[in-house]
PDB file of C-alpha atoms in Angstrom:
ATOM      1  CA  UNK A   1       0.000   0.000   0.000  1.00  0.00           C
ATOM      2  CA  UNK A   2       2.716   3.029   0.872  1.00  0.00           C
ATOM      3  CA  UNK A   3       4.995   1.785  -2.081  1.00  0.00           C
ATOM      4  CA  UNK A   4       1.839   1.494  -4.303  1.00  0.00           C
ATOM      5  CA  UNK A   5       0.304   4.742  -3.216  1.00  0.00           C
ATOM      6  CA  UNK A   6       3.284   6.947  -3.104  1.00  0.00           C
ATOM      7  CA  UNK A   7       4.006   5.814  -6.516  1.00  0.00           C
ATOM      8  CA  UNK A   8       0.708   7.270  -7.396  1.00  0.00           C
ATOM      9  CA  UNK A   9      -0.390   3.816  -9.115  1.00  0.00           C
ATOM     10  CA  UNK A  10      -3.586   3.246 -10.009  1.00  0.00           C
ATOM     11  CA  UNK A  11      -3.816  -0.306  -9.738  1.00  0.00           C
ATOM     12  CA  UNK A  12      -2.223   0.138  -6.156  1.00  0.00           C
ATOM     13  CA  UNK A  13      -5.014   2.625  -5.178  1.00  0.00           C
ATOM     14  CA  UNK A  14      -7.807   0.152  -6.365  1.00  0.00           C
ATOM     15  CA  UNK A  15      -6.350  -2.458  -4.588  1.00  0.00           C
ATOM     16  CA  UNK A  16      -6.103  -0.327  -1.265  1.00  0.00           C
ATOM     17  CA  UNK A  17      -9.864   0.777  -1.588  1.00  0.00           C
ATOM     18  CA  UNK A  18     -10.907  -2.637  -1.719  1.00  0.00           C
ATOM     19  CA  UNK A  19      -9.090  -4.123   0.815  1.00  0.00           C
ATOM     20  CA  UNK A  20      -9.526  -1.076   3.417  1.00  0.00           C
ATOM     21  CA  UNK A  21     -13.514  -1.080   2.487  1.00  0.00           C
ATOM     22  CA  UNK A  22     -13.621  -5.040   2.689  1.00  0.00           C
ATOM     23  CA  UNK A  23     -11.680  -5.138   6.216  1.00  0.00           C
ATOM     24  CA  UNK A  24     -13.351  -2.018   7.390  1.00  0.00           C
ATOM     25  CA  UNK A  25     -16.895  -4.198   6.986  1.00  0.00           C
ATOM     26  CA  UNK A  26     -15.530  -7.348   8.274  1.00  0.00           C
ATOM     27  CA  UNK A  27     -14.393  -5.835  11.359  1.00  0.00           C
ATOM     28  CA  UNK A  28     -17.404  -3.877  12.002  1.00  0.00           C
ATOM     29  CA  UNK A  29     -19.739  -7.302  11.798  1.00  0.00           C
ATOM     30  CA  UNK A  30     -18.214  -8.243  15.159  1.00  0.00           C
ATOM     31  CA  UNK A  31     -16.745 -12.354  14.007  1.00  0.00           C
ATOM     32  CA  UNK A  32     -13.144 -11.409  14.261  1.00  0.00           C
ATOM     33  CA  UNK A  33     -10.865 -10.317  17.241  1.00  0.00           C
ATOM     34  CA  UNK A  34     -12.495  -7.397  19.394  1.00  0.00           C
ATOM     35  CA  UNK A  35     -11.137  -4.373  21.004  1.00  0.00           C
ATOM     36  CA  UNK A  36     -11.611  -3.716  24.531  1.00  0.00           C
ATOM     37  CA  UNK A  37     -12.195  -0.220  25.685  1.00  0.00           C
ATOM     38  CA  UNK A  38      -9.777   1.914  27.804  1.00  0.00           C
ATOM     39  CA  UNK A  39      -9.992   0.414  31.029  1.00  0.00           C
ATOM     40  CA  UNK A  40      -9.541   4.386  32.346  1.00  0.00           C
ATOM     41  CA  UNK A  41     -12.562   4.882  30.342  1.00  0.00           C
ATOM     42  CA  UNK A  42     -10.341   7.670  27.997  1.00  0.00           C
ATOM     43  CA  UNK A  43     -11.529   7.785  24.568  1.00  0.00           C
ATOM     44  CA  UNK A  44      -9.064   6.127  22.250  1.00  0.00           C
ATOM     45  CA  UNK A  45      -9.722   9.525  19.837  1.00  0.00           C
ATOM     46  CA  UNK A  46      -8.347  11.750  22.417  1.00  0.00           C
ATOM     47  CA  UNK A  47      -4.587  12.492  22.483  1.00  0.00           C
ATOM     48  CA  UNK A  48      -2.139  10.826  24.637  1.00  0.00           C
ATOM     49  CA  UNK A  49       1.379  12.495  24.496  1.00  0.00           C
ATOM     50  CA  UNK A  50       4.338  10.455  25.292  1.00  0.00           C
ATOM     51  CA  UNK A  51       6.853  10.753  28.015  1.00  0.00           C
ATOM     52  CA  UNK A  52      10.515  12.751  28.206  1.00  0.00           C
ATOM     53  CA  UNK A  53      11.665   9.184  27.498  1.00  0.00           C
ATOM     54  CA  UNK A  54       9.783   8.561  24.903  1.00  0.00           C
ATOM     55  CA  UNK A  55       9.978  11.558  22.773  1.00  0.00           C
ATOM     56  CA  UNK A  56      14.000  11.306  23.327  1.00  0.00           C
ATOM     57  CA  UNK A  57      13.959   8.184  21.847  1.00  0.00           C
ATOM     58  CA  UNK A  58      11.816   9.021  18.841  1.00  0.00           C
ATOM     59  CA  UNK A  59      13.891  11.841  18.217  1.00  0.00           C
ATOM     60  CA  UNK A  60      16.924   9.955  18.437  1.00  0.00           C
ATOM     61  CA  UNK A  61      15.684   6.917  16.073  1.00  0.00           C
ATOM     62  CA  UNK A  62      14.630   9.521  13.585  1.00  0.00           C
ATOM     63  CA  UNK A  63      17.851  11.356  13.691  1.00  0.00           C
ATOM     64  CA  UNK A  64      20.539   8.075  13.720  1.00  0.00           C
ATOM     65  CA  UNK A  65      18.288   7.045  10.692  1.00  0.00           C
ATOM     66  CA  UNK A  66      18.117   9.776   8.597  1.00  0.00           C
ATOM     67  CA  UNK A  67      22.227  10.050   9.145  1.00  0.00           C
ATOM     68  CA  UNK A  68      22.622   6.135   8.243  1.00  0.00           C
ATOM     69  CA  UNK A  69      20.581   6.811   5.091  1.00  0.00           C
ATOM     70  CA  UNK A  70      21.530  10.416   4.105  1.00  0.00           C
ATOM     71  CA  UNK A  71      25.799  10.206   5.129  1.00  0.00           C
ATOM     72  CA  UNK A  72      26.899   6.775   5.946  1.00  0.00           C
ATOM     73  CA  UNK A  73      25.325   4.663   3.434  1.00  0.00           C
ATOM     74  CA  UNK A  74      26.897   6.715   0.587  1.00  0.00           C
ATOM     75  CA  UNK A  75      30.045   6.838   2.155  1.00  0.00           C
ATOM     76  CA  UNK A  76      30.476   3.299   2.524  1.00  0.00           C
ATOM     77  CA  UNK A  77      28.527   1.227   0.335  1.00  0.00           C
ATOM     78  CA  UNK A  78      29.464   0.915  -3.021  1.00  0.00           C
ATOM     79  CA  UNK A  79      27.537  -0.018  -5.711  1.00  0.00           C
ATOM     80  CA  UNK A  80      27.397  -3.930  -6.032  1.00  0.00           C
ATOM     81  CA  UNK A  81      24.722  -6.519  -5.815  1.00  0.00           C
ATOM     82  CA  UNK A  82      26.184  -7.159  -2.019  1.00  0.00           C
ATOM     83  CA  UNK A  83      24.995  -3.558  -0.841  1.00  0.00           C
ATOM     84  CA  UNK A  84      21.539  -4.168  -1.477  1.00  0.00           C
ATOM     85  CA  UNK A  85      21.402  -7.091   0.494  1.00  0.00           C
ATOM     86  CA  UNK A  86      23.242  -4.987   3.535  1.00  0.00           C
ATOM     87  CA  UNK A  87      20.646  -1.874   3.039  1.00  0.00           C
ATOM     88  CA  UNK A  88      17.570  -4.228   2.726  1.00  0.00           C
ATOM     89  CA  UNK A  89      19.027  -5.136   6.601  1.00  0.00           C
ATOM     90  CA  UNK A  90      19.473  -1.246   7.357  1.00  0.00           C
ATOM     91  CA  UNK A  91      16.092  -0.627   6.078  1.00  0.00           C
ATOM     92  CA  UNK A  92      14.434  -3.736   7.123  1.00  0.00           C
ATOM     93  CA  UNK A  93      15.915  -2.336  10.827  1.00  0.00           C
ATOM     94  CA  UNK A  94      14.470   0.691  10.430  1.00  0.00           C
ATOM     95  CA  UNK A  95      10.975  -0.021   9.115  1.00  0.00           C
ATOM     96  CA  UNK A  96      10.427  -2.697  12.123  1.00  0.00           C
ATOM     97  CA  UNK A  97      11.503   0.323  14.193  1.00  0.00           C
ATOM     98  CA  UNK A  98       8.736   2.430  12.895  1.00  0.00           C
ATOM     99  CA  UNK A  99       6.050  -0.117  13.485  1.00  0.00           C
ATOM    100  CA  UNK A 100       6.696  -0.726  17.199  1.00  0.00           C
ATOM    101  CA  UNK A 101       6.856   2.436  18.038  1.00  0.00           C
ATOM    102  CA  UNK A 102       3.449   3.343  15.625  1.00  0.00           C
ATOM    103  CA  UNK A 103       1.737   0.645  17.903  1.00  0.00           C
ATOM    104  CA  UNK A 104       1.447  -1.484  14.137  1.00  0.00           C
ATOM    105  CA  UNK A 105       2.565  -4.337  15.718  1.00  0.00           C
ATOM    106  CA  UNK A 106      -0.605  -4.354  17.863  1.00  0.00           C
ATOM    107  CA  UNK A 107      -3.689  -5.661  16.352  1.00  0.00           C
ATOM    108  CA  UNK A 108      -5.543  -3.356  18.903  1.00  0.00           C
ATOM    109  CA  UNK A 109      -3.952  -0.399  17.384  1.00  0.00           C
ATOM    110  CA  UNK A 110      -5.624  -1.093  13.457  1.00  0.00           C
ATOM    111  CA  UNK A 111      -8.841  -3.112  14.697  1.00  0.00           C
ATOM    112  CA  UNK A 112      -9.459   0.242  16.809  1.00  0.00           C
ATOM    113  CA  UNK A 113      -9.073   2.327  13.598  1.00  0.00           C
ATOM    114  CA  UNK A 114     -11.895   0.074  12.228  1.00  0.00           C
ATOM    115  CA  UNK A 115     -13.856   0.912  15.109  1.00  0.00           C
ATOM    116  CA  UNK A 116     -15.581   3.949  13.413  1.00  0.00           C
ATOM    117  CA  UNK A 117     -19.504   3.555  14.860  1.00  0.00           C
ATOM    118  CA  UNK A 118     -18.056   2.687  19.080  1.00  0.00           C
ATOM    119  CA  UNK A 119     -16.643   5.981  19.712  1.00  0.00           C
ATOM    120  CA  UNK A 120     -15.742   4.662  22.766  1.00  0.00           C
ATOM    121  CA  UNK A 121     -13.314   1.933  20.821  1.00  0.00           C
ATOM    122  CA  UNK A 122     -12.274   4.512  18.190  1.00  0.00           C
ATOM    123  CA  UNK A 123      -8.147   5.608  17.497  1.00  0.00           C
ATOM    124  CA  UNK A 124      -7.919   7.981  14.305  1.00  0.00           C
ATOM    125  CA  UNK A 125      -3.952   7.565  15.325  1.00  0.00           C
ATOM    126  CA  UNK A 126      -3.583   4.798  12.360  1.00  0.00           C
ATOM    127  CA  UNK A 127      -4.573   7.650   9.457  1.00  0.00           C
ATOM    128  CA  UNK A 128      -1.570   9.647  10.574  1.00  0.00           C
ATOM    129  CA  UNK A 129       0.681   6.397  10.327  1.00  0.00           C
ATOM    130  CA  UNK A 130      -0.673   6.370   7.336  1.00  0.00           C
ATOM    131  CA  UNK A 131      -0.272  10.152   6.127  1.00  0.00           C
ATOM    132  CA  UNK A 132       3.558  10.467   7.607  1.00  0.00           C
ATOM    133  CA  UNK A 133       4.166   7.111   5.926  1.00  0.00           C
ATOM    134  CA  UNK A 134       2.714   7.939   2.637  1.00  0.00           C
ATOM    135  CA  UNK A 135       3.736  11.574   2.532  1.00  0.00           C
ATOM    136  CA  UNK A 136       7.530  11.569   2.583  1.00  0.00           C
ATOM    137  CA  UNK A 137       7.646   8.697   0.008  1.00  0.00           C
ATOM    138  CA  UNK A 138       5.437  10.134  -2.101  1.00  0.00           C
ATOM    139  CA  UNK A 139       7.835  13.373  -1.749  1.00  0.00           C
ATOM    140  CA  UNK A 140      11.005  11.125  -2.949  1.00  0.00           C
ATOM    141  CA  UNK A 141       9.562   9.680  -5.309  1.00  0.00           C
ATOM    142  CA  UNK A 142       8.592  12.683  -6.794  1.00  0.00           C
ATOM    143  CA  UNK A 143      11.998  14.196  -6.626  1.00  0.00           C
ATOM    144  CA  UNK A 144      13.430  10.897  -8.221  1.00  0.00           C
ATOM    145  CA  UNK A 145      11.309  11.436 -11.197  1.00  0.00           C
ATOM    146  CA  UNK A 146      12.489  15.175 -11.270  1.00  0.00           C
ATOM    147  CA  UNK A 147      16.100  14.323 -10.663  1.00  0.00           C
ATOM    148  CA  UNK A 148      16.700  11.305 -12.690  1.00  0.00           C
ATOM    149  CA  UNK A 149      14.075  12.414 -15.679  1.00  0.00           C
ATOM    150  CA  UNK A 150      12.279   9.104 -15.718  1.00  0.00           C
ATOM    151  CA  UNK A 151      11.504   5.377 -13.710  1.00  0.00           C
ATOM    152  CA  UNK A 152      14.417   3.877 -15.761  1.00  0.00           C
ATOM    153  CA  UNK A 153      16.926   6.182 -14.531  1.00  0.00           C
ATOM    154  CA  UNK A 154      19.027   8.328 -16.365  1.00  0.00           C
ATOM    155  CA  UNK A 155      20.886   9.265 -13.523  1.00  0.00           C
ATOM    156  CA  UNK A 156      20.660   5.358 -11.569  1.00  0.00           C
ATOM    157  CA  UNK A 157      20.340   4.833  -8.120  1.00  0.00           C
ATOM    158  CA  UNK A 158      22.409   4.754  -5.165  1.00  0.00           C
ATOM    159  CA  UNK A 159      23.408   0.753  -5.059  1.00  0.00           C
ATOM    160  CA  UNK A 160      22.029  -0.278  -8.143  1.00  0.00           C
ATOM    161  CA  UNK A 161      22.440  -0.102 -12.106  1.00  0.00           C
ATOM    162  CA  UNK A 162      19.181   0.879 -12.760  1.00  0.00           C
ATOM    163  CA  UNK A 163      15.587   1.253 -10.963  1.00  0.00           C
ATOM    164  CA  UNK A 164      13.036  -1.496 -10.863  1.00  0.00           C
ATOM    165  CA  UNK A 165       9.568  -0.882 -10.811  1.00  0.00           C
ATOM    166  CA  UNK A 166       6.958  -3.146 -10.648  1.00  0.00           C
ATOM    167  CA  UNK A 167       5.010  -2.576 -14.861  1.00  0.00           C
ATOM    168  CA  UNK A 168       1.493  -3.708 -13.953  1.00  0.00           C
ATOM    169  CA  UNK A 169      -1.107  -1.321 -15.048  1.00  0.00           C
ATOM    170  CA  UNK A 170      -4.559  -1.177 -14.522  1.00  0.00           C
ATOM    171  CA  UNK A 171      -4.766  -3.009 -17.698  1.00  0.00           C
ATOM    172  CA  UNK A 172      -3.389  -6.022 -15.533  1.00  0.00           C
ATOM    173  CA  UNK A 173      -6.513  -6.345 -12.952  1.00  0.00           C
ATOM    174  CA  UNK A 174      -8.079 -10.008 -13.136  1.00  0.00           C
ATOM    175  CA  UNK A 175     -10.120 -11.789 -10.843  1.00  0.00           C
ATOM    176  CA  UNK A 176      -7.085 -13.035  -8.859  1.00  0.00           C
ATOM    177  CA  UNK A 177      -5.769  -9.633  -8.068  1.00  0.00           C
ATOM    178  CA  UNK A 178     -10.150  -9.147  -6.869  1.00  0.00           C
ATOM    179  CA  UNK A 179     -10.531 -12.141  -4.747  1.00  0.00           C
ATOM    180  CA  UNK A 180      -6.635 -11.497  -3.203  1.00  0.00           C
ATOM    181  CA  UNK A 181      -7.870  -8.187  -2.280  1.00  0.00           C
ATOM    182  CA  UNK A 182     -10.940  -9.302  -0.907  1.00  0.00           C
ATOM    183  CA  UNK A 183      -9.415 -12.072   1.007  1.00  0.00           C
ATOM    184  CA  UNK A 184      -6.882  -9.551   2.116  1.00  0.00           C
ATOM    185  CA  UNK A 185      -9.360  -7.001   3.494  1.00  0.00           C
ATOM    186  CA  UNK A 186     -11.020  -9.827   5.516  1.00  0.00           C
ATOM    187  CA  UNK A 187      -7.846 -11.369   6.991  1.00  0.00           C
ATOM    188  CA  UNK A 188      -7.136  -8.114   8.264  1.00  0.00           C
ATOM    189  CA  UNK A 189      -9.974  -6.880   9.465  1.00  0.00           C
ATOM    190  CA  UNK A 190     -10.669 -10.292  11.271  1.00  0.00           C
ATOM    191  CA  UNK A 191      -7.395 -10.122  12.547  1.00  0.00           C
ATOM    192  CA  UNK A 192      -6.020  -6.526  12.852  1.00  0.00           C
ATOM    193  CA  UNK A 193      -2.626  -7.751  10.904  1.00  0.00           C
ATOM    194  CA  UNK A 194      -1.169  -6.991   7.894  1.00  0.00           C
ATOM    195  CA  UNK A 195       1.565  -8.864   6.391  1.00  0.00           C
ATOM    196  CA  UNK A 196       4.498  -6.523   7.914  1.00  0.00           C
ATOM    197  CA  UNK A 197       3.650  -6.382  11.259  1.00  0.00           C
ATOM    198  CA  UNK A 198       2.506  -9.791  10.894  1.00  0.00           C
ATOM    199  CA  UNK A 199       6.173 -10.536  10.394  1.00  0.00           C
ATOM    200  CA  UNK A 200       7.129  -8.554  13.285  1.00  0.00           C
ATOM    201  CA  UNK A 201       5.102 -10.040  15.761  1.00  0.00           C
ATOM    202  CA  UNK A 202       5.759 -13.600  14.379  1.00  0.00           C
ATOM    203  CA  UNK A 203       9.061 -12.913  15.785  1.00  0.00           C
ATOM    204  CA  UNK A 204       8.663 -11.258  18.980  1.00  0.00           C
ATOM    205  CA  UNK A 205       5.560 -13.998  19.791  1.00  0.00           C
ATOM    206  CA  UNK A 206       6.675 -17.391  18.374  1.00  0.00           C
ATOM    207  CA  UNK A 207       3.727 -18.661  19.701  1.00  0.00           C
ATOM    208  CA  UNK A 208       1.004 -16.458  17.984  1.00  0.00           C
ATOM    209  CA  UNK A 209       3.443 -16.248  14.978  1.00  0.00           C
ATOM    210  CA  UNK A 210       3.598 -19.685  14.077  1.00  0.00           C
ATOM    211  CA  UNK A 211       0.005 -20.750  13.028  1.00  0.00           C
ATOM    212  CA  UNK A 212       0.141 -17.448  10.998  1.00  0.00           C
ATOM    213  CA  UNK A 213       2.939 -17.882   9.550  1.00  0.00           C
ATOM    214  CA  UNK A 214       1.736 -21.323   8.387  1.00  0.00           C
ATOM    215  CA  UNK A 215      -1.814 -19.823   6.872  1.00  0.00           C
ATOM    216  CA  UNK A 216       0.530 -16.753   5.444  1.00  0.00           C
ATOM    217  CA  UNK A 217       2.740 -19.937   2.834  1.00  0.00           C
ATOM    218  CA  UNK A 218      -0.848 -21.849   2.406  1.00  0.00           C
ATOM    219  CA  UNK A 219      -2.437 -18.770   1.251  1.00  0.00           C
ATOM    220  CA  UNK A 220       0.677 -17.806  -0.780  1.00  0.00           C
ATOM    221  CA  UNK A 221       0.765 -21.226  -1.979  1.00  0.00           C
ATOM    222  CA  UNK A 222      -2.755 -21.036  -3.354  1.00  0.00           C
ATOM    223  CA  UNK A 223      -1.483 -18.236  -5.888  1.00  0.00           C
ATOM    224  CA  UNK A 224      -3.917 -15.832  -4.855  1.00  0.00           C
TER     225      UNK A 224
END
């Protein structure tokens, strides 16, 4: 979805709209996991600002990444198949960084987003995950388009020859990329987890992680 949608693709906004409308429904029908309201009775929608602690460490994740990304990176990874592999760690690091501390992770955290007609179940706080996640890719890509004239680089990327871009168009939609959204949008509105944070909390709770790990290859294996 924030690849797709940054990218301003079609085919990845259709997709999003019918997976968000199809999990928004699902969760609302009551089946699926449930969200339990604030046991100090304070509105999920209301504001809850973090600590000293926590706003120091924000600051300082932000900060160390954008100097790993913007400085040491180019300083010390040339360009070779190898350095993609070591980045995809460095950003793999960083985006499991930004879901724990976004609350992603927690299937509480999305289901409540769902939760548009229980006010007293309600957290708006996933849009902005969604807007600051969105917006600054959407920004880059932009200025990669302006800076390197086109998607196949004239000017190429950091640690690669060239860039690679997914080429499916609208023109591309069949009833497998339907029923995979569909079946998307009810996973995770049943469910409150997406494939990424899926991932992350596969790892820090073996236990929950396994079974879904296990329907995660099925489903893949289905080719849906």
């Amino acid at each position: 979805m924030l690849c797709g949608i940054s990218r301003i693709s079609p085919r990845s906004i259709i997709a999003t709209g019918i997976f968000f409308i199809t999990a928004l429904v699902t969760a609302n029908l009551g089946i699926g996991a449930t969200v339990s309201p604030s046991p100090d009775g304070h509105p999920a929608y209301l504001p809850v600002y973090p600590s000293t602690d926590e706003v120091a460490f924000m600051f300082s994740t932000v900060a160390i990444s954008q100097v790993v990304n913007s400085f040491l990176v180019p300083a010390l990874l040339p360009r070779y198949t190898n350095s993609n592999v070591v980045y995809s760690c460095i950003a793999g690091l960083q985006f499991g960084l930004g879901l724990l501390i976004t609350g992603m992770a927690n299937p509480e955290k999305v289901l409540g987003f769902f939760n548009w007609f229980d006010s007293s179940k309600f957290d708006p706080s996933l849009a902005l995950v969604m807007v600051f996640g969105v917006g600054p890719s959407l920004l880059s890509y932009l200025y990669m388009k302006t800076e390197c004239g086109n998607e196949d680089g004239l000017k190429p990327p950091l640690l690669a020859d060239r860039f690679s871009l997914p080429t499916a168009t609208v023109a591309d939609i069949d009833w497998r990329f339907m029923v995979g959204c569909v079946a998307f949008g009810i996973g995770w509105g049943l469910s409150g987890v997406c494939p990424g944070p899926g991932l992350l909390r596969s790892a820090l709770s073996p236990l929950w992680g396994a079974p879904w790990l296990a329907g995660f290859w099925l489903g893949s294996l289905l080719g849906i």
